[in-house]
Amino acid sequence: MAPAIQFELSQPPTDAVSSLKFAPQSPTLLLVSSWDKHIYLYDTQDQEAGGKLIEKYEHRAPVLDVCFGADDNEAFTAGMDWQVKRINLTTGEQTVLSRHGAPVKSVVYSKEHSLLISASWDSTLHFHDLKDPEREPTTITLPAKPHSLSITASKLVVAMTSRLVHIYQLQAIAMLASHANGATAELAPWQTRESSLKFMTRAVACMPNDAGYATSSIEGRVAVEWFDPSTESQARKYAFKCHRQPDPEGDGTDIVYPVNALAFNPIHGTFASGGGDGVVALWDAVAKRRIRQYQKYPSSVAAVGFSNDGKYLAVGVCPGFENGQEDYTGEGATHVFIRELGETEAKGKGAKLF
Amino acid sequence: MGKKKRGHPDVEELLARPWCYYCERDFDDLKILISHQKAKHFKCERCGRRLNTAGGLSVHMNQVHKETLASVDNSLPNRQGLEVEIFGMEGIPAEVAQAHNQRIIAGFYQAEAERRAATGNPTPGGSANPAGGQAKKPKFESPADLKKRLAEHKARKAEQAAGGSSGGNTPMANSPMGQSPGAFNASPFPPPQATFGATQGAGYGSFSQEPYTQPAVAYQQSYPQQPPFSGPPGAQYQPQYSPPQQYPASQSFPPPGYPPGQSFPGQQFGAGSPPGSFNSYQGPPSHTPPAHGGLPNRPPSLPPAPGLPQRPSFGAPAVPPYQMQQLHQGPPPHQQGGWGGNGWKGQDQNSAMSSAYPPHSQGYNGDYSTNASSVDDLVSGAAREADDIDEIIRMAEAGIKPPKKGEASQLPITAPASTVTSNAPTAAATPTPAPETTDTTEKTEQGEKKAKKEKSIKMIYSDNDLSPEERMAMMPRYAFVPEGKTETILVDAATLPGITGTVDA
């Protein structure tokens, strides 16, 4: 058996994890954003020591999302303080790139187009053309609050409340961002869809091969869809239940957990889902199979991320926010686990069959 | 007499052993047989998933891999078909079971005869003898005795040939204990006794001429009284006769007829013995009997071995597939009383089966909405297991379902969903009647599920409008209220305190 081991970062964030991302170049550089108003940069190489905290960068407010930029030294954050910031990870220099009218939920960076896209609860997207740092971001208005963003080489998927999903083509966004200047613009999505899931979308993640995407909902379900609008491709879409377990009271009800996080393995094209039940499962989207399910984590899984070489899976664990919770805190109960995957651990079973 | 210690089993034990329809292998235990079948015959070559029946495998291949199962793996050439639904010992056609039993019996007597030939020991039936050593006695029979008996025999023969009317007397004289004369008259036992296991040819030639008409009872009666004479032969021959008693008219039982031929395989009989005498018993052991007539009175003589499940009655027709399915799925129907008590975990199997079976009733035809409920019911049993395959099947269902255009507004289906999902009051709050086809399948599916089966759910987070993050953002702990001052500052932001990273060592 391959080294199916995992270790816990010895210096995890002090409060709930909002997002974690591996660096685009180094497979052992990990950024974690937290509700404790910091982002953390770890070197996960030294497994015995539980990784090494390289740096942490303070923000004014909880950080809701983080992503790497063009290289391992650049990061962008989405803050509760409405700001989108660029962080120079070497110098610690922070630059506010734009300001939304509400907390910024997500940021994604497209290296193909040098484009930074941020989504805020003010129902806007900001496009930053980073080829020209002086240029003001372009704003487009969404029909609803965005919950999650994901990009491929050519597309942007925005999952919003009311189960709306918009798919944009980055080409068009890049055009718009390079021409418009700081103004609010109009951009019709390439495709407008309604989520396959009945409940609020929790996360969206695109396949690395640009063929489709997966969405998850608060009601323990994951849907897989394809971009191709042809009838045949659309007929391939499916959804399945996961991250639920029988009520321990044994009255036949299922406790259904939100599926908080999705991440595709960039090498194998399989994806991981992390749920409120503390379970991380690997799925083969094409073969429609579950590849494996890892042992339960101590609490809800808030974020998952694969390293660029697909060898590591980072899992952010913290108490999940549940119904009627008044005094939520992730303090002291937040962990980040790094799991080293075996050669074929995340490989789809169906790959060799079809 | 204590329990016999033998390295070889009784014919009853052999017959009671579970065996595999597909490869004729037999097993100690039904559970082992079932796992054998799952591993050898019902295993999916694509994904290694073990199904419970060939039908289940077929459905699995069809649904999961989109392939058609043509034959059962590792099976005998004539048993590869999918039409018989086999599960353990269930579903084996009566004639196949009969043929198998015959083969077992033939093999048993063959082996027994070989053992006897090799060891010279009496058969189990000879245990009526006071001492085991008696069996070897014939070897030590003095030549004088032999000659005497031969003389007697010849005298009898001569008598018969001459007049035959005094047949009743002569034996009386020879065997004063009142042994039935007819029993021995035609059977020249003495020679085989003396040279048993080596040159019985002559003896068997005549022995077989009227093999089944002799009442074996007569032998048994005679043993105690006539140890030197009929004891040994009784030890040898009694068991040989008893099988015929049990299968009186059966032509399909060549092996029992053969036992004398322990060292005389069939072909030798044909050559060295009176040709006509064996003809009717010469069918090859594997020959399938033409009718059921051969065996019915066997079961009474074979009490089911303890610890083994009751064997299905051989004369009974094969269990029809639907019944088979019921057997696997529903706990109540215990047609085969033996299953339950055998430690066979019916429930476990059931769940596995039910997850494998739903496709049967669905069949992938377009009318999912009509039979979805039954499928759901079937799935529901296994749903809790979060079984891998279960997921797959459901995923497959979801994936294959044809998108039903225009059904998004189909209230009869979606309405119940909103009423039933009391746990998620906001579920119905977002109707968003968008014209996409995307959602409709899911919606109808869920609607059906919620309406038809009481698989209620308890959502950990059920607010459909505000995400957990938004909720958290509202909490004072995390709330950020942008002050007017900071709001207006655009450039200074970079110089705010705390921007420079501080290493928290």
mmCIF file of C-alpha atoms in Angstrom, chain A residues 78-244:
data_model
loop_
_atom_site.group_PDB
_atom_site.id
_atom_site.type_symbol
_atom_site.label_atom_id
_atom_site.label_comp_id
_atom_site.label_asym_id
_atom_site.label_seq_id
_atom_site.Cartn_x
_atom_site.Cartn_y
_atom_site.Cartn_z
ATOM 1 C CA ALA A 78 -11.453 37.959 -0.077
ATOM 2 C CA GLY A 79 -12.236 39.711 3.158
ATOM 3 C CA MET A 80 -15.208 40.209 5.314
ATOM 4 C CA ASP A 81 -14.085 43.821 5.290
ATOM 5 C CA TRP A 82 -15.386 44.067 1.727
ATOM 6 C CA GLN A 83 -11.902 44.239 0.302
ATOM 7 C CA VAL A 84 -10.051 42.218 -2.226
ATOM 8 C CA LYS A 85 -6.381 42.271 -1.467
ATOM 9 C CA ARG A 86 -3.230 41.198 -3.098
ATOM 10 C CA ILE A 87 -0.641 39.813 -0.694
ATOM 11 C CA ASN A 88 2.988 39.625 -1.530
ATOM 12 C CA LEU A 89 3.851 36.494 0.376
ATOM 13 C CA THR A 90 7.534 37.278 0.476
ATOM 14 C CA THR A 91 7.382 40.789 1.764
ATOM 15 C CA GLY A 92 3.990 40.654 3.387
ATOM 16 C CA GLU A 93 2.922 43.705 1.484
ATOM 17 C CA GLN A 94 -0.823 44.013 1.127
ATOM 18 C CA THR A 95 -2.525 45.931 -1.604
ATOM 19 C CA VAL A 96 -6.224 46.569 -1.774
ATOM 20 C CA LEU A 97 -7.308 45.833 -5.281
ATOM 21 C CA SER A 98 -10.939 46.641 -5.023
ATOM 22 C CA ARG A 99 -13.744 47.240 -2.670
ATOM 23 C CA HIS A 100 -17.137 45.642 -2.791
ATOM 24 C CA GLY A 101 -20.310 46.817 -1.112
ATOM 25 C CA ALA A 102 -20.460 43.787 1.143
ATOM 26 C CA PRO A 103 -18.148 41.043 2.373
ATOM 27 C CA VAL A 104 -16.274 39.358 -0.414
ATOM 28 C CA LYS A 105 -17.036 35.676 -0.512
ATOM 29 C CA SER A 106 -14.707 34.289 -3.131
ATOM 30 C CA VAL A 107 -11.708 35.066 -5.216
ATOM 31 C CA VAL A 108 -10.314 33.096 -8.107
ATOM 32 C CA TYR A 109 -7.358 33.770 -10.323
ATOM 33 C CA SER A 110 -6.981 32.744 -13.927
ATOM 34 C CA LYS A 111 -3.394 32.499 -14.917
ATOM 35 C CA GLU A 112 -4.341 31.976 -18.531
ATOM 36 C CA HIS A 113 -5.871 35.421 -18.653
ATOM 37 C CA SER A 114 -4.083 37.080 -15.730
ATOM 38 C CA LEU A 115 -7.483 37.777 -14.419
ATOM 39 C CA LEU A 116 -8.624 38.040 -10.838
ATOM 40 C CA ILE A 117 -12.303 37.575 -10.200
ATOM 41 C CA SER A 118 -13.926 38.316 -6.891
ATOM 42 C CA ALA A 119 -17.496 37.713 -5.846
ATOM 43 C CA SER A 120 -19.241 39.556 -3.081
ATOM 44 C CA TRP A 121 -22.518 39.335 -1.265
ATOM 45 C CA ASP A 122 -23.427 42.631 -2.759
ATOM 46 C CA SER A 123 -24.228 40.479 -5.786
ATOM 47 C CA THR A 124 -21.410 41.728 -7.892
ATOM 48 C CA LEU A 125 -18.393 40.274 -9.567
ATOM 49 C CA HIS A 126 -15.230 42.271 -9.903
ATOM 50 C CA PHE A 127 -12.868 41.547 -12.724
ATOM 51 C CA HIS A 128 -9.309 42.677 -12.296
ATOM 52 C CA ASP A 129 -7.116 42.661 -15.312
ATOM 53 C CA LEU A 130 -3.772 42.138 -13.669
ATOM 54 C CA LYS A 131 -1.851 42.696 -16.820
ATOM 55 C CA ASP A 132 -2.481 46.314 -16.159
ATOM 56 C CA PRO A 133 -2.407 46.774 -12.408
ATOM 57 C CA GLU A 134 -3.396 50.374 -12.663
ATOM 58 C CA ARG A 135 -6.674 49.567 -14.255
ATOM 59 C CA GLU A 136 -9.705 49.788 -12.086
ATOM 60 C CA PRO A 137 -11.732 46.620 -11.720
ATOM 61 C CA THR A 138 -14.759 46.065 -13.840
ATOM 62 C CA THR A 139 -17.976 45.317 -12.038
ATOM 63 C CA ILE A 140 -20.863 43.254 -13.237
ATOM 64 C CA THR A 141 -24.042 42.698 -11.353
ATOM 65 C CA LEU A 142 -25.316 39.250 -10.588
ATOM 66 C CA PRO A 143 -28.964 38.362 -10.138
ATOM 67 C CA ALA A 144 -28.291 36.959 -6.698
ATOM 68 C CA LYS A 145 -25.723 36.560 -3.984
ATOM 69 C CA PRO A 146 -22.812 34.418 -5.069
ATOM 70 C CA HIS A 147 -21.761 31.563 -2.850
ATOM 71 C CA SER A 148 -18.947 29.996 -4.731
ATOM 72 C CA LEU A 149 -16.718 30.521 -7.717
ATOM 73 C CA SER A 150 -14.693 28.132 -9.758
ATOM 74 C CA ILE A 151 -12.739 28.517 -12.926
ATOM 75 C CA THR A 152 -11.205 26.389 -15.600
ATOM 76 C CA ALA A 153 -8.825 27.495 -18.281
ATOM 77 C CA SER A 154 -11.670 28.990 -20.233
ATOM 78 C CA LYS A 155 -14.707 29.285 -18.030
ATOM 79 C CA LEU A 156 -15.972 30.764 -14.828
ATOM 80 C CA VAL A 157 -18.792 29.175 -12.907
ATOM 81 C CA VAL A 158 -20.652 31.292 -10.392
ATOM 82 C CA ALA A 159 -22.987 29.533 -8.022
ATOM 83 C CA MET A 160 -25.504 31.833 -6.441
ATOM 84 C CA THR A 161 -28.329 31.744 -4.033
ATOM 85 C CA SER A 162 -31.747 30.797 -5.414
ATOM 86 C CA ARG A 163 -29.906 27.909 -7.025
ATOM 87 C CA LEU A 164 -28.735 30.010 -9.894
ATOM 88 C CA VAL A 165 -25.622 29.074 -11.771
ATOM 89 C CA HIS A 166 -23.987 31.297 -14.314
ATOM 90 C CA ILE A 167 -21.234 30.190 -16.583
ATOM 91 C CA TYR A 168 -19.051 32.819 -18.161
ATOM 92 C CA GLN A 169 -16.350 32.509 -20.716
ATOM 93 C CA LEU A 170 -13.109 33.947 -19.504
ATOM 94 C CA GLN A 171 -12.333 35.171 -22.954
ATOM 95 C CA ALA A 172 -15.283 37.496 -22.799
ATOM 96 C CA ILE A 173 -14.431 38.553 -19.269
ATOM 97 C CA ALA A 174 -10.857 39.316 -20.236
ATOM 98 C CA MET A 175 -12.064 41.380 -23.164
ATOM 99 C CA LEU A 176 -14.418 43.249 -20.937
ATOM 100 C CA ALA A 177 -11.873 43.773 -18.214
ATOM 101 C CA SER A 178 -9.263 45.044 -20.577
ATOM 102 C CA HIS A 179 -11.578 47.553 -22.209
ATOM 103 C CA ALA A 180 -13.961 48.789 -19.615
ATOM 104 C CA ASN A 181 -12.429 50.945 -16.995
ATOM 105 C CA GLY A 182 -13.645 50.866 -13.467
ATOM 106 C CA ALA A 183 -17.204 51.077 -14.572
ATOM 107 C CA THR A 184 -20.102 48.773 -14.107
ATOM 108 C CA ALA A 185 -20.526 46.773 -17.233
ATOM 109 C CA GLU A 186 -22.965 44.304 -18.611
ATOM 110 C CA LEU A 187 -21.905 40.832 -19.460
ATOM 111 C CA ALA A 188 -24.348 38.181 -20.413
ATOM 112 C CA PRO A 189 -23.378 34.789 -19.099
ATOM 113 C CA TRP A 190 -22.490 32.172 -21.641
ATOM 114 C CA GLN A 191 -24.929 29.837 -19.980
ATOM 115 C CA THR A 192 -27.523 30.347 -17.301
ATOM 116 C CA ARG A 193 -28.530 27.299 -15.413
ATOM 117 C CA GLU A 194 -30.516 26.329 -12.457
ATOM 118 C CA SER A 195 -28.770 24.100 -10.024
ATOM 119 C CA SER A 196 -29.530 20.416 -10.279
ATOM 120 C CA LEU A 197 -29.820 20.427 -6.550
ATOM 121 C CA LYS A 198 -32.904 21.452 -4.725
ATOM 122 C CA PHE A 199 -31.169 23.270 -1.957
ATOM 123 C CA MET A 200 -28.740 26.071 -1.640
ATOM 124 C CA THR A 201 -25.514 25.547 -3.462
ATOM 125 C CA ARG A 202 -22.630 25.266 -1.132
ATOM 126 C CA ALA A 203 -19.662 24.847 -3.375
ATOM 127 C CA VAL A 204 -18.780 24.547 -7.000
ATOM 128 C CA ALA A 205 -15.642 23.101 -8.527
ATOM 129 C CA CYS A 206 -14.670 22.704 -12.132
ATOM 130 C CA MET A 207 -13.087 19.694 -13.714
ATOM 131 C CA PRO A 208 -9.465 20.229 -14.598
ATOM 132 C CA ASN A 209 -10.153 19.068 -18.134
ATOM 133 C CA ASP A 210 -12.621 21.881 -18.668
ATOM 134 C CA ALA A 211 -15.455 19.502 -19.407
ATOM 135 C CA GLY A 212 -17.803 20.255 -16.583
ATOM 136 C CA TYR A 213 -18.226 21.006 -12.950
ATOM 137 C CA ALA A 214 -19.588 19.667 -9.720
ATOM 138 C CA THR A 215 -21.798 21.485 -7.285
ATOM 139 C CA SER A 216 -22.780 20.603 -3.793
ATOM 140 C CA SER A 217 -25.643 21.700 -1.625
ATOM 141 C CA ILE A 218 -26.458 22.075 2.019
ATOM 142 C CA GLU A 219 -28.617 19.006 1.686
ATOM 143 C CA GLY A 220 -25.957 16.319 1.399
ATOM 144 C CA ARG A 221 -25.921 16.088 -2.339
ATOM 145 C CA VAL A 222 -23.479 16.566 -5.133
ATOM 146 C CA ALA A 223 -24.345 17.142 -8.752
ATOM 147 C CA VAL A 224 -22.059 16.717 -11.718
ATOM 148 C CA GLU A 225 -22.794 18.596 -14.903
ATOM 149 C CA TRP A 226 -21.135 19.209 -18.194
ATOM 150 C CA PHE A 227 -20.538 22.480 -19.962
ATOM 151 C CA ASP A 228 -21.404 21.139 -23.345
ATOM 152 C CA PRO A 229 -24.942 22.330 -23.917
ATOM 153 C CA SER A 230 -25.795 19.510 -26.309
ATOM 154 C CA THR A 231 -28.631 17.270 -25.288
ATOM 155 C CA GLU A 232 -26.384 14.254 -25.068
ATOM 156 C CA SER A 233 -24.008 15.921 -22.681
ATOM 157 C CA GLN A 234 -26.773 17.356 -20.627
ATOM 158 C CA ALA A 235 -28.304 13.932 -20.312
ATOM 159 C CA ARG A 236 -25.115 12.800 -18.643
ATOM 160 C CA LYS A 237 -25.559 15.060 -15.686
ATOM 161 C CA TYR A 238 -26.430 13.408 -12.454
ATOM 162 C CA ALA A 239 -26.642 14.001 -8.755
ATOM 163 C CA PHE A 240 -26.112 11.758 -5.828
ATOM 164 C CA LYS A 241 -26.563 11.772 -2.119
ATOM 165 C CA CYS A 242 -23.655 11.771 0.234
ATOM 166 C CA HIS A 243 -22.540 13.037 3.579
ATOM 167 C CA ARG A 244 -25.506 11.835 5.455
#
